Short mmCIF file of C-alpha atoms in Angstrom, two decimals:
data_model
loop_
_atom_site.label_atom_id
_atom_site.label_comp_id
_atom_site.label_asym_id
_atom_site.label_seq_id
_atom_site.Cartn_x
_atom_site.Cartn_y
_atom_site.Cartn_z
CA MET A 344 88.02 57.01 126.01
CA THR A 345 87.16 60.83 126.87
CA VAL A 346 89.55 61.03 129.41
CA GLU A 347 92.03 59.65 127.00
CA ALA A 348 91.65 62.03 124.47
CA GLY A 349 91.51 64.94 126.93
CA ALA A 350 94.70 63.44 128.45
CA TRP A 351 96.48 63.56 125.27
CA GLN A 352 95.49 67.29 124.52
CA GLU A 353 96.90 68.26 127.55
CA GLU A 354 100.29 66.47 126.81
CA ARG A 355 100.23 69.33 123.66
CA VAL A 356 102.44 72.03 123.82
CA ALA A 357 101.95 75.77 122.82
CA GLY A 358 102.98 76.42 119.32
CA ARG A 359 105.87 78.54 118.98
CA VAL A 360 105.89 82.10 117.51
CA TRP A 361 108.49 84.10 116.37
CA THR A 362 107.25 88.22 115.49
CA VAL A 363 109.88 90.77 113.77
CA ARG A 364 108.51 93.91 113.72
CA LEU A 365 109.76 97.25 112.19
CA ASP A 366 108.66 100.89 113.97
CA PRO A 367 109.26 104.35 113.08
CA TYR A 368 112.10 105.76 115.94
CA GLY A 369 112.65 109.12 116.76
CA ARG A 370 111.22 112.17 114.85
CA PRO A 371 108.53 110.95 112.06
CA SER A 372 110.68 113.23 109.25
CA ALA A 373 114.04 111.37 110.45
CA GLY A 374 113.14 108.06 108.32
CA ALA A 375 114.47 105.93 110.79
CA VAL A 376 113.26 102.56 111.91
CA LYS A 377 113.47 99.91 114.75
CA LEU A 378 113.85 96.35 114.09
CA SER A 379 112.60 94.19 117.22
CA CYS A 380 112.27 90.67 117.55
CA SER A 381 109.76 88.64 120.40
CA ARG A 382 112.63 86.25 121.31
CA PRO A 383 114.12 87.81 124.46
CA ALA A 384 117.78 86.95 123.17
CA CYS A 385 117.45 88.86 119.83
CA ALA A 386 118.41 92.77 120.54
CA ASP A 387 116.55 95.29 119.10
CA GLN A 388 118.33 97.09 115.71
CA ARG A 389 118.04 100.46 114.48
CA PHE A 390 118.54 102.02 110.98
CA ALA A 391 119.20 105.72 110.50
CA ASP A 392 119.16 105.03 106.45
CA GLY A 393 115.21 104.24 106.33
CA ALA A 394 113.14 101.93 105.75
CA ALA A 395 114.71 100.11 103.19
CA ALA A 396 117.65 99.10 105.46
CA GLY A 397 115.71 97.76 107.92
CA ARG A 398 113.55 95.29 105.71
CA LYS A 399 117.08 93.69 104.46
CA ALA A 400 118.12 93.05 108.21
CA ALA A 401 114.34 91.91 108.73
CA VAL A 402 114.28 89.63 105.79
CA GLY A 403 117.45 88.46 106.91
CA HIS A 404 116.98 88.11 111.03
CA VAL A 405 113.85 85.67 109.61
CA ASN A 406 116.10 83.69 107.85
CA THR A 407 118.39 83.26 110.63
CA HIS A 408 115.46 81.81 112.71
CA LEU A 409 114.02 79.40 110.04
CA ALA A 410 117.71 77.92 109.93
CA HIS A 411 117.29 77.14 113.54
CA ILE A 412 114.16 75.95 113.62
CA ARG A 413 114.88 73.31 110.66
CA ALA A 414 118.43 72.57 112.88
CA GLY A 415 116.05 71.87 115.52
CA GLY A 416 113.85 69.60 113.78
CA GLY A 417 111.19 71.71 112.29
CA PRO A 418 107.50 72.30 113.65
CA ARG A 419 106.30 69.82 116.24
CA GLY A 420 103.57 67.40 115.62
CA GLU A 421 102.49 67.73 119.25
CA ALA A 422 101.95 71.67 118.96
CA TRP A 423 98.58 73.32 119.47
CA CYS A 424 98.15 75.69 116.69
CA ALA A 425 99.66 79.13 117.67
CA CYS A 426 96.77 80.85 115.59
CA ARG A 427 94.27 79.12 117.64
CA ALA A 428 95.89 80.36 120.81
CA ALA A 429 95.35 84.06 119.97
CA ASP A 430 91.99 83.38 119.15
CA CYS A 431 92.61 82.91 115.35
CA ALA A 432 92.96 86.57 115.17
CA TRP A 433 95.64 86.53 112.17
CA HIS A 434 92.56 85.35 110.01
CA THR A 435 89.49 86.51 111.58
CA PRO A 436 88.44 90.08 110.16
CA ASP A 437 87.03 90.55 114.46
CA PRO A 438 89.68 89.16 116.66
CA GLU A 439 87.97 90.72 119.52
CA ALA A 440 84.17 89.47 118.84
CA GLY A 441 84.98 86.29 120.99
CA ARG A 442 86.47 88.37 124.16
CA ARG A 443 83.72 90.89 124.56
CA GLY A 444 81.98 88.91 127.14
CA GLY A 445 85.02 88.37 128.56
CA ALA A 446 85.86 84.47 127.85
CA ARG A 447 87.23 83.07 124.80
CA PRO A 448 85.86 81.59 121.73
CA MET A 449 84.20 78.04 122.46
CA ALA A 450 86.85 75.11 120.47
CA GLY A 451 83.77 74.51 117.97
CA SER A 452 83.65 77.75 117.01
CA VAL A 453 87.44 78.02 115.72
CA ARG A 454 87.90 76.21 112.34
CA CYS A 455 91.65 74.64 113.06
CA GLY A 456 92.33 71.02 111.72
CA GLY A 457 94.90 69.41 109.81
CA PRO A 458 98.49 68.27 110.54
CA VAL A 459 101.13 71.57 112.15
CA VAL A 460 102.86 73.21 109.95
CA LEU A 461 105.91 75.68 110.05
CA THR A 462 104.62 78.80 108.44
CA VAL A 463 105.51 82.93 107.96
CA TYR A 464 103.70 85.54 107.03
CA ALA A 465 105.09 88.84 105.58
CA ASP A 466 102.35 92.29 106.03
CA ARG A 467 102.04 93.73 102.38
CA THR A 468 103.33 96.81 103.87
CA GLY A 469 106.86 95.67 105.18
CA ARG A 470 106.40 96.18 108.49
CA LEU A 471 105.44 92.52 110.08
CA TRP A 472 106.92 89.09 109.83
CA ARG A 473 105.85 86.23 111.64
CA ILE A 474 107.23 82.73 112.16
CA ALA A 475 104.68 80.19 113.71
CA GLU A 476 103.90 76.65 113.97
CA MET A 477 99.95 76.67 113.47
CA CYS A 478 97.33 73.98 112.25
CA ALA A 479 97.50 73.88 108.43
CA ARG A 480 93.57 75.03 107.91
CA CYS A 481 94.50 78.16 109.67
CA ALA A 482 97.63 78.57 107.52
CA ALA A 483 95.57 78.41 104.70
CA ALA A 484 92.66 80.82 105.78
CA THR A 485 95.11 83.36 106.32
CA LEU A 486 95.89 86.09 103.70
CA ASP A 487 99.96 86.21 102.46
CA CYS A 488 100.66 82.84 104.87
CA ARG A 489 102.99 80.62 103.30
CA THR A 490 103.65 77.30 104.09
CA LEU A 491 107.34 76.21 104.41
CA ASP A 492 107.30 72.55 106.51
CA THR A 493 105.14 70.46 107.80
CA ALA A 494 105.08 67.80 111.13
CA PRO A 495 104.80 64.12 110.95
CA PRO A 496 101.24 64.00 112.93
CA PRO A 497 101.97 63.12 116.52
CA ALA A 498 101.35 59.38 118.41
CA ARG A 499 98.10 59.22 119.64
CA PRO A 500 97.27 56.43 122.07
CA SER A 501 95.05 53.75 120.60
CA ARG A 502 91.26 54.33 120.24
CA ALA A 503 88.53 51.99 121.85
CA ALA A 504 87.12 49.32 119.67
CA ASP A 505 83.33 50.82 120.03
CA ARG A 506 85.23 54.27 118.67
CA PRO A 507 84.38 55.00 115.02
CA ALA A 508 87.37 54.92 112.54
CA PRO A 509 88.94 58.16 111.68
CA GLU A 510 87.30 59.78 108.53
CA ARG A 511 90.23 59.56 106.69
CA GLU A 512 93.84 58.82 106.40
CA PRO A 513 95.92 59.71 103.83
CA ALA A 514 98.50 56.57 103.04
CA ASP A 515 101.40 60.02 102.68
CA ASN A 516 100.50 61.77 105.96
CA THR A 517 103.45 60.31 107.53
CA ALA A 518 106.34 61.79 107.46
CA ARG A 519 109.83 59.75 106.62
CA ALA A 520 112.81 60.71 108.51
CA GLY A 521 115.00 63.69 106.23
CA GLU A 522 111.78 63.85 103.71
CA SER A 523 109.20 67.45 103.52
CA VAL A 524 105.62 66.48 103.82
CA ALA A 525 103.26 68.63 101.97
CA ALA A 526 100.70 70.25 103.90
CA LEU A 527 97.44 69.07 103.51
CA PHE A 528 95.70 72.37 103.91
CA SER A 529 91.66 72.35 104.12
CA ASP A 530 90.76 73.94 101.12
CA ARG A 531 93.21 70.52 99.53
CA LEU A 532 90.92 68.00 101.11
CA PRO A 533 88.00 66.83 98.96
CA SER A 534 84.68 65.53 100.29
CA PRO A 535 84.95 61.93 101.18
CA ALA A 536 82.11 61.26 98.53
CA GLY A 537 84.80 62.03 96.37
CA ALA A 538 84.40 61.79 92.38
CA ALA A 539 81.26 59.61 93.49
CA SER A 540 79.48 62.86 94.46
CA PRO A 541 77.39 65.16 91.93
CA ALA A 542 79.27 68.06 90.39
CA PRO A 543 77.97 71.08 92.36
CA ALA A 544 75.01 72.84 91.18
CA ALA A 545 75.80 75.58 89.72
CA GLY A 546 72.20 77.40 90.82
CA PRO A 547 70.27 77.42 93.83
CA THR A 548 69.30 73.85 94.49
CA SER A 549 65.61 73.63 96.88
CA VAL A 550 66.08 71.01 99.30
CA PRO A 551 61.95 69.25 99.91
CA ARG A 552 60.81 68.49 103.52
CA ALA A 553 61.68 65.55 105.22
CA ARG A 554 59.78 62.47 104.53
CA THR A 555 60.27 59.29 106.44
CA ALA A 556 62.87 56.86 105.87
CA THR A 557 62.54 53.23 104.67
CA PRO A 558 64.61 50.70 106.28
CA ALA A 559 66.24 49.68 103.46
CA THR A 560 67.89 53.15 103.07
CA ALA A 561 67.89 53.53 107.06
CA SER A 562 70.63 50.78 107.95
CA GLY A 563 72.71 53.53 105.46
CA ARG A 564 74.85 50.89 103.65
CA GLY A 565 76.51 51.76 100.92
CA ARG A 566 75.73 55.20 101.26
CA GLN A 567 78.02 58.29 100.64
CA TRP A 568 78.67 60.66 103.15
CA GLY A 569 80.97 64.09 103.45
CA LYS A 570 81.98 66.90 105.59
CA ILE A 571 80.59 70.66 105.46
CA ALA A 572 81.55 73.05 108.13
CA GLN A 573 83.88 71.04 110.40
CA ARG A 574 80.76 68.37 110.68
CA THR A 575 79.97 65.06 109.29
CA VAL A 576 76.97 64.41 106.93
CA PRO A 577 75.55 61.10 108.32
CA ARG A 578 75.04 58.20 106.05
CA ASP A 579 71.26 57.66 107.39
CA LEU A 580 70.32 61.03 107.03
CA GLU A 581 67.20 61.55 105.26
CA PRO A 582 66.04 62.86 102.96
CA ASP A 583 68.64 61.54 100.40
CA THR A 584 68.18 65.03 99.15
CA LEU A 585 69.32 66.79 101.78
CA ARG A 586 72.01 64.20 102.33
CA ASN A 587 73.18 64.87 98.66
CA GLU A 588 73.13 68.68 98.78
CA LEU A 589 75.40 68.45 101.84
CA ILE A 590 77.95 66.38 100.77
CA GLU A 591 77.56 68.83 97.12
CA LEU A 592 77.76 72.32 99.40
CA GLY A 593 80.82 70.53 101.25
CA ASP A 594 82.81 70.01 97.71
CA ALA A 595 81.92 73.51 96.48
CA PHE A 596 83.34 75.25 99.63
CA ARG A 597 86.21 73.30 99.32
CA ALA A 598 86.47 74.14 95.20
CA TYR A 599 86.25 78.16 96.01
CA GLN A 600 88.94 77.86 98.18
CA GLN A 601 91.20 76.83 95.72
CA ARG A 602 89.68 79.71 93.45
CA THR A 603 92.43 81.72 91.93
CA GLU A 604 89.96 85.07 92.34
CA PRO A 605 87.54 85.48 94.50
CA ASP A 606 83.96 85.95 93.44
CA PRO A 607 81.60 87.14 95.95
CA ALA A 608 78.27 86.34 94.30
CA LEU A 609 79.05 82.90 93.92
CA LEU A 610 80.00 82.76 97.48
CA ALA A 611 77.18 84.79 98.62
CA GLU A 612 75.00 81.99 96.85
CA LEU A 613 76.87 79.56 98.35
CA HIS A 614 76.16 80.73 101.92
CA GLU A 615 72.12 81.13 100.85
CA ARG A 616 72.55 77.49 99.87
CA LYS A 617 73.97 76.43 103.02
CA ALA A 618 71.66 78.40 105.17
CA ARG A 619 68.83 76.40 103.88
CA ALA A 620 70.22 73.22 104.09
CA PHE A 621 71.12 73.42 107.64
CA ALA A 622 67.82 74.53 108.31
CA LEU A 623 66.07 71.57 106.93
CA TRP A 624 68.80 69.33 108.74
CA ALA A 625 68.06 71.25 112.41
CA ASP A 626 64.68 70.42 111.40
CA VAL A 627 65.03 66.49 110.86
CA SER A 628 67.97 65.95 113.49
CA GLY A 629 66.29 68.35 116.22
CA ASP A 630 69.91 69.45 117.13
CA ALA A 631 69.94 73.45 117.50
CA SER A 632 73.23 74.29 117.02
CA LEU A 633 72.71 73.41 113.26
CA ARG A 634 69.95 76.33 113.18
CA GLU A 635 72.82 78.35 114.91
CA GLU A 636 75.20 77.62 111.65
CA ALA A 637 72.25 78.20 109.45
CA LYS A 638 71.63 81.63 110.80
CA ARG A 639 75.36 82.47 110.72
CA ALA A 640 75.11 81.43 107.00
CA GLU A 641 72.51 83.46 106.50
CA LYS A 642 74.30 86.90 107.92
CA ALA A 643 77.37 85.33 105.74
CA ALA A 644 75.67 85.42 102.15
CA GLN A 645 74.45 89.13 103.40
CA THR A 646 77.78 90.33 104.28
CA THR A 647 79.14 88.97 101.05
CA ARG A 648 76.31 90.62 99.02
CA GLU A 649 77.29 93.63 100.87
CA MET A 650 80.77 93.68 99.84
CA GLN A 651 80.01 92.76 96.43
CA ASN A 652 77.69 95.84 96.04
CA ASN A 653 80.83 98.08 97.75
CA ARG A 654 83.15 96.70 95.31
CA VAL A 655 80.99 96.77 92.16
CA GLY A 656 78.43 99.01 91.49
CA ARG A 657 75.24 98.30 88.75
CA ILE A 658 74.31 101.53 86.59
CA ILE A 659 70.71 102.27 87.63
CA GLY A 660 68.31 102.82 85.09
CA GLY A 661 69.18 100.85 82.25
CA THR A 662 66.70 98.55 80.01
CA GLY A 663 65.90 95.85 83.14
CA SER A 664 66.89 93.48 80.95
CA GLY A 665 69.70 91.83 84.06
CA ASP A 666 72.78 93.54 81.21
CA GLU A 667 73.41 96.86 82.71
CA PRO A 668 77.10 98.26 82.42
CA VAL A 669 78.90 97.29 85.81
CA VAL A 670 81.35 99.32 87.32
CA GLU A 671 84.54 98.70 89.07
CA ARG A 672 84.15 101.23 92.17
CA LEU A 673 87.75 102.67 93.30
CA LEU A 674 86.01 102.90 96.77
CA THR A 675 83.48 100.76 98.61
CA GLN A 676 80.70 102.28 100.43
CA LYS A 677 82.65 102.54 103.60
CA GLN A 678 85.71 103.93 102.49
CA ALA A 679 83.44 106.64 100.17
CA MET A 680 82.06 107.73 104.07
CA HIS A 681 85.55 108.34 105.20
CA ALA A 682 86.20 110.60 101.93
CA ARG A 683 83.92 112.55 103.08
CA SER A 684 84.82 113.01 106.55
CA VAL A 685 88.11 113.91 105.33
CA LEU A 686 86.73 116.59 103.21
CA GLU A 687 84.73 117.92 106.68
CA TYR A 688 87.95 117.91 108.28
CA VAL A 689 89.95 119.71 105.48
CA GLU A 690 87.18 122.09 105.18
CA ALA A 691 86.60 123.09 108.98
CA HIS A 692 90.95 123.46 109.93
CA ALA A 693 92.70 124.51 106.89
CA PRO A 694 94.84 127.39 108.21
CA HIS A 695 94.18 129.91 105.07
CA PRO A 696 90.51 130.12 103.08
CA GLU A 697 92.13 130.00 99.73
CA ALA A 698 91.59 127.12 97.62
CA GLU A 699 94.66 126.44 96.65
CA VAL A 700 95.80 126.05 100.44
CA ARG A 701 92.69 124.10 100.67
CA LEU A 702 93.74 121.30 97.83
CA ALA A 703 97.38 121.12 99.43
CA VAL A 704 95.97 120.52 102.77
CA LEU A 705 93.21 117.64 101.45
CA MET A 706 95.99 116.05 99.43
CA LEU A 707 98.82 116.39 102.91
CA THR A 708 96.43 115.31 105.34
CA LEU A 709 95.54 112.32 102.92
CA ARG A 710 99.12 111.33 103.03
CA ALA A 711 99.90 111.89 106.67
CA ALA A 712 96.57 110.57 108.17
CA ARG A 713 97.60 107.83 109.57
CA ALA A 714 101.05 108.70 111.83
CA GLY A 715 100.97 112.41 111.18
CA ALA A 716 103.63 111.91 108.79
CA GLY A 717 104.09 111.11 105.06
CA ASN A 718 106.36 111.18 102.05
CA VAL A 719 105.83 113.62 99.02
CA THR A 720 107.86 114.31 95.82
CA GLY A 721 108.37 118.02 93.98
CA GLN A 722 106.74 116.69 91.16
CA ASP A 723 103.30 115.94 93.52
CA LEU A 724 102.99 119.22 94.84
CA THR A 725 103.60 121.32 91.45
CA GLY A 726 101.31 118.84 89.94
CA TRP A 727 98.51 119.90 92.89
CA LEU A 728 99.83 123.69 92.45
CA GLN A 729 101.12 124.27 89.55
CA GLY A 730 102.63 127.74 89.89
CA ASP A 731 101.77 128.13 93.42
CA ALA A 732 103.07 125.26 95.20
CA GLU A 733 105.96 127.84 96.59
CA ARG A 734 103.60 130.13 97.64
CA VAL A 735 101.29 127.62 99.40
CA LEU A 736 103.92 126.02 101.02
CA ASP A 737 105.29 128.71 102.43
CA GLN A 738 101.87 129.93 103.70
CA LEU A 739 101.59 126.22 105.56
CA VAL A 740 104.74 126.22 107.07
CA ALA A 741 104.68 130.16 108.42
CA ALA A 742 101.32 128.72 109.90
CA ASP A 743 102.88 126.13 111.65
CA TRP A 744 100.36 123.39 109.69
CA LEU A 745 103.30 121.91 108.36
CA HIS A 746 107.14 120.96 109.41
CA LEU A 747 109.80 119.93 107.07
CA PRO A 748 113.00 118.79 106.87
CA GLY A 749 114.71 121.27 104.93
CA THR A 750 113.44 124.62 102.93
CA VAL A 751 110.65 124.67 100.48
CA ALA A 752 112.66 125.03 97.35
CA GLU A 753 114.60 121.62 98.58
CA ALA A 754 111.21 120.20 99.08
CA LEU A 755 110.23 121.65 95.29
CA ALA A 756 113.07 119.69 93.94
CA SER A 757 112.91 116.41 96.09
CA GLN A 758 112.54 113.03 93.47
CA PRO A 759 110.51 109.82 93.96
CA GLU A 760 114.31 108.15 94.82
CA ASN A 761 114.43 110.81 97.76
CA PRO A 762 111.19 112.24 98.62
CA THR A 763 110.45 114.65 101.34
CA ALA A 764 109.55 113.46 104.61
CA ILE A 765 106.33 116.08 105.99
CA THR A 766 105.38 116.38 109.17
CA VAL A 767 101.91 117.48 110.20
CA PRO A 768 101.67 118.05 113.88
CA THR A 769 97.50 118.33 114.50
CA LEU A 770 97.50 115.09 113.00
CA LEU A 771 100.49 113.00 115.27
CA PRO A 772 99.74 109.99 117.23
CA GLU A 773 99.63 112.18 120.66
CA GLN A 774 97.08 114.10 119.38
CA PRO A 775 92.99 113.40 119.37
CA ARG A 776 92.39 111.10 116.31
CA PRO A 777 90.49 112.68 113.47
CA PHE A 778 90.00 109.87 111.72
CA THR A 779 89.35 106.00 112.46
CA PHE A 780 90.06 104.49 109.05
CA GLY A 781 93.51 101.84 108.56
CA LYS A 782 95.95 102.12 106.62
CA THR A 783 95.00 100.33 103.83
CA THR A 784 91.57 102.68 103.56
CA ARG A 785 93.97 105.49 103.90
CA SER A 786 96.40 104.29 100.78
CA LYS A 787 92.97 103.77 99.07
CA LEU A 788 91.49 107.64 99.85
CA SER A 789 95.13 108.89 98.89
CA GLY A 790 95.06 107.20 95.44
CA TRP A 791 91.42 108.55 94.52
CA ALA A 792 92.56 111.86 95.70
CA GLN A 793 95.39 111.46 93.21
CA LYS A 794 93.28 110.27 90.15
CA GLY A 795 90.96 112.80 90.73
CA VAL A 796 93.16 115.91 91.12
CA GLY A 797 95.42 114.41 88.44
CA ASP A 798 92.92 113.82 85.72
CA ARG A 799 94.54 113.94 82.36
CA LYS A 800 91.68 116.05 80.85
CA ILE A 801 91.48 118.48 84.20
CA ARG A 802 95.48 118.83 83.64
CA LYS A 803 95.20 119.37 79.79
CA LYS A 804 92.81 122.25 80.66
CA LYS A 805 95.04 123.34 83.28
CA LEU A 806 92.02 124.48 85.57
CA GLY A 807 92.49 125.40 88.74
CA ALA A 808 92.11 125.01 92.83
CA ALA A 809 88.77 125.50 92.81
CA THR A 810 87.63 123.38 89.94
CA ARG A 811 89.21 120.49 90.92
CA LEU A 812 88.08 120.93 94.86
CA LEU A 813 84.24 120.96 93.34
CA ALA A 814 85.29 118.11 91.07
CA LEU A 815 86.13 115.83 94.12
CA TYR A 816 83.13 116.85 96.34
CA ALA A 817 80.86 116.48 93.43
CA ALA A 818 82.66 112.40 93.07
CA ALA A 819 82.75 111.95 96.65
CA HIS A 820 78.82 112.56 96.70
CA THR A 821 77.15 110.64 94.08
CA SER A 822 74.92 107.61 94.08
CA PRO A 823 75.33 104.27 92.09
CA ASP A 824 74.18 105.66 89.14
CA GLY A 825 76.45 108.48 89.22
CA ARG A 826 74.13 111.25 89.80
CA LEU A 827 75.05 113.75 92.63
CA GLY A 828 73.41 113.48 95.78
CA HIS A 829 70.91 110.45 97.21
CA PRO A 830 68.31 109.37 94.42
CA GLU A 831 65.52 111.00 96.16
CA ASP A 832 67.59 114.30 96.40
CA ASP A 833 67.33 116.99 94.03
CA GLY A 834 70.89 117.44 93.69
CA LEU A 835 73.53 119.05 96.50
CA PRO A 836 72.62 121.90 98.49
CA LEU A 837 74.90 124.55 96.19
CA ASN A 838 75.98 126.83 99.59
CA GLN A 839 77.60 123.37 100.80
CA ALA A 840 80.03 123.00 97.70
CA ALA A 841 80.13 126.61 97.21
CA ALA A 842 81.66 126.61 100.55
CA PHE A 843 83.97 123.73 100.42
CA CYS A 844 85.44 125.20 97.21
CA THR A 845 85.87 128.34 98.77
CA LEU A 846 83.32 129.80 96.04
CA LEU A 847 80.62 132.43 96.38
CA PRO A 848 77.02 129.93 95.14
CA ASP A 849 76.80 132.11 92.40
CA GLN A 850 80.60 131.65 91.22
CA VAL A 851 79.98 127.59 91.15
CA ALA A 852 78.16 127.56 87.82
CA GLU A 853 80.89 128.89 85.33
CA HIS A 854 83.10 125.90 87.26
CA VAL A 855 80.62 123.41 86.81
CA GLU A 856 80.65 124.40 83.05
CA LEU A 857 84.23 123.80 82.87
CA LEU A 858 83.89 120.63 84.42
CA ILE A 859 81.34 119.29 81.82
CA ALA A 860 83.95 120.75 79.48
CA ALA A 861 86.50 118.51 81.01
CA ASP A 862 83.53 115.54 80.68
CA TRP A 863 83.57 115.33 84.25
CA LEU A 864 80.31 116.16 84.62
CA THR A 865 77.07 115.57 82.07
CA ASP A 866 73.80 117.15 82.28
CA ALA A 867 74.91 119.37 85.36
CA ASP A 868 73.32 122.89 86.48
CA ALA A 869 73.81 125.15 89.77
CA THR A 870 70.34 126.99 89.53
CA GLY A 871 67.20 127.23 92.19
CA GLY A 872 69.87 126.59 95.30
CA ARG A 873 71.01 122.90 93.93
CA LEU A 874 73.70 121.48 92.22
CA ARG A 875 72.49 118.83 89.73
CA GLY A 876 74.27 116.61 87.66
CA ARG A 877 75.92 113.38 86.93
CA LEU A 878 79.34 112.09 86.70
CA ALA A 879 80.78 111.43 83.09
CA GLU A 880 80.90 107.52 82.60
CA ARG A 881 84.87 107.60 82.61
CA ILE A 882 84.16 109.16 86.20
CA LEU A 883 81.94 106.40 87.43
CA PRO A 884 84.86 104.33 89.04
CA LEU A 885 85.56 107.53 90.94
CA GLY A 886 81.90 107.80 92.36
CA GLY A 887 81.49 107.95 96.31
CA LEU A 888 78.16 105.95 96.33
CA LEU A 889 76.07 107.18 99.43
#
């Protein structure tokens, strides 16, 4: 029977993939884009009018392919999952993890299942579209992936009499001619225990050690079974509390997949329960793979809690009752580390040692950090530099640090519907890359700096460039409770803060007073060679989490 199953799998064909891309074409400042398709018969197209025209053509191109696929019979039930063929890289954070040793991941490590579905994926940045035949479970796990049609299941050879019956066979899983079938996503499938199993526990469930099964219970007659982590929970598994816990956990993970909003704390708790249950299951059965699964669950719980800590910071030093306020952070801990690396780069590479020039270099660097090019408007420039915008831009252009498609006056007059495309030569892709973050982090960092420089109270008090630089520097170097510097340090080195803001150390105190008046800092002073203080409560979301 093993030979028959293997022969049937070998008859399956690779899932088809169509990839449509938009890429910059020519000089970055020109704004032209190139539309390309992975199908050899589709010729490249170029659009000088910009990305908007390219996106419209890309959507039309994708719809044309979809119409041809539907006319040809839709997705094929005998196809392999295209995502699995790509090592599940479309929904795995580190797709290279399985390739570092030179081998593809083991089949059991790829979470594939369900019928073959036709999907379309659209990158949120509007640069990539992908049509693919893949399994329903990979489609459910891929962000921004939409299922359009489901293939009828392929005909399989008859099973031997001694082979166990299928775990579940939905009655409506076979497509009738001309009728589309809804995808059976893995997060929509209840445990085979169904409603008969107890509801998932709200908190951690302790699992006692194994006990010897009695003959009555070992038979497994009339007992529930379920699935978790692609494993079937045996009906005769002892103790009963372990079997019930595994069934409940399977239901709880599937229920979590149906949530519209993530809850990292709940997910970490589920992984911790899974780690305990699988460790006991390994003790009972002697299966080493179960212990490996338990270790993976422990790591998943730790990673999820770290993600939660990065996303939400709790203010330390509260009442200790557990009701301390929660601060929604704009940057994660890793993104804050990248923000500090950008500040260091700007301090070292600004072409002129003026606060206004350094502020402009910081904001423009964040716009062009990934590709060496970005868009700005006249409102951006005047908001950052107030009355010095024209003079500072002239200095940057004269120093060949900044390239503009036109004149400085035209850049200052540009509107949001027609922004100026800037180029920073030192950040172009052919130059050594000073930053390692991706496009999402770049956008986050740019938004973080914009919120700081454009803070309403800072604008209302018309604080200068040096004060704004000090505000950003302070926000980037804070502990989770908002205090400047690491918890064990007595503030920040005053000379380093002064150097970044192009000030003398004894000039920092007057700018600190301005930030206190703007409700940016509290309890701040610049004495004894240290800059001490704490971010005001309204600024805590901008804190950099040292």
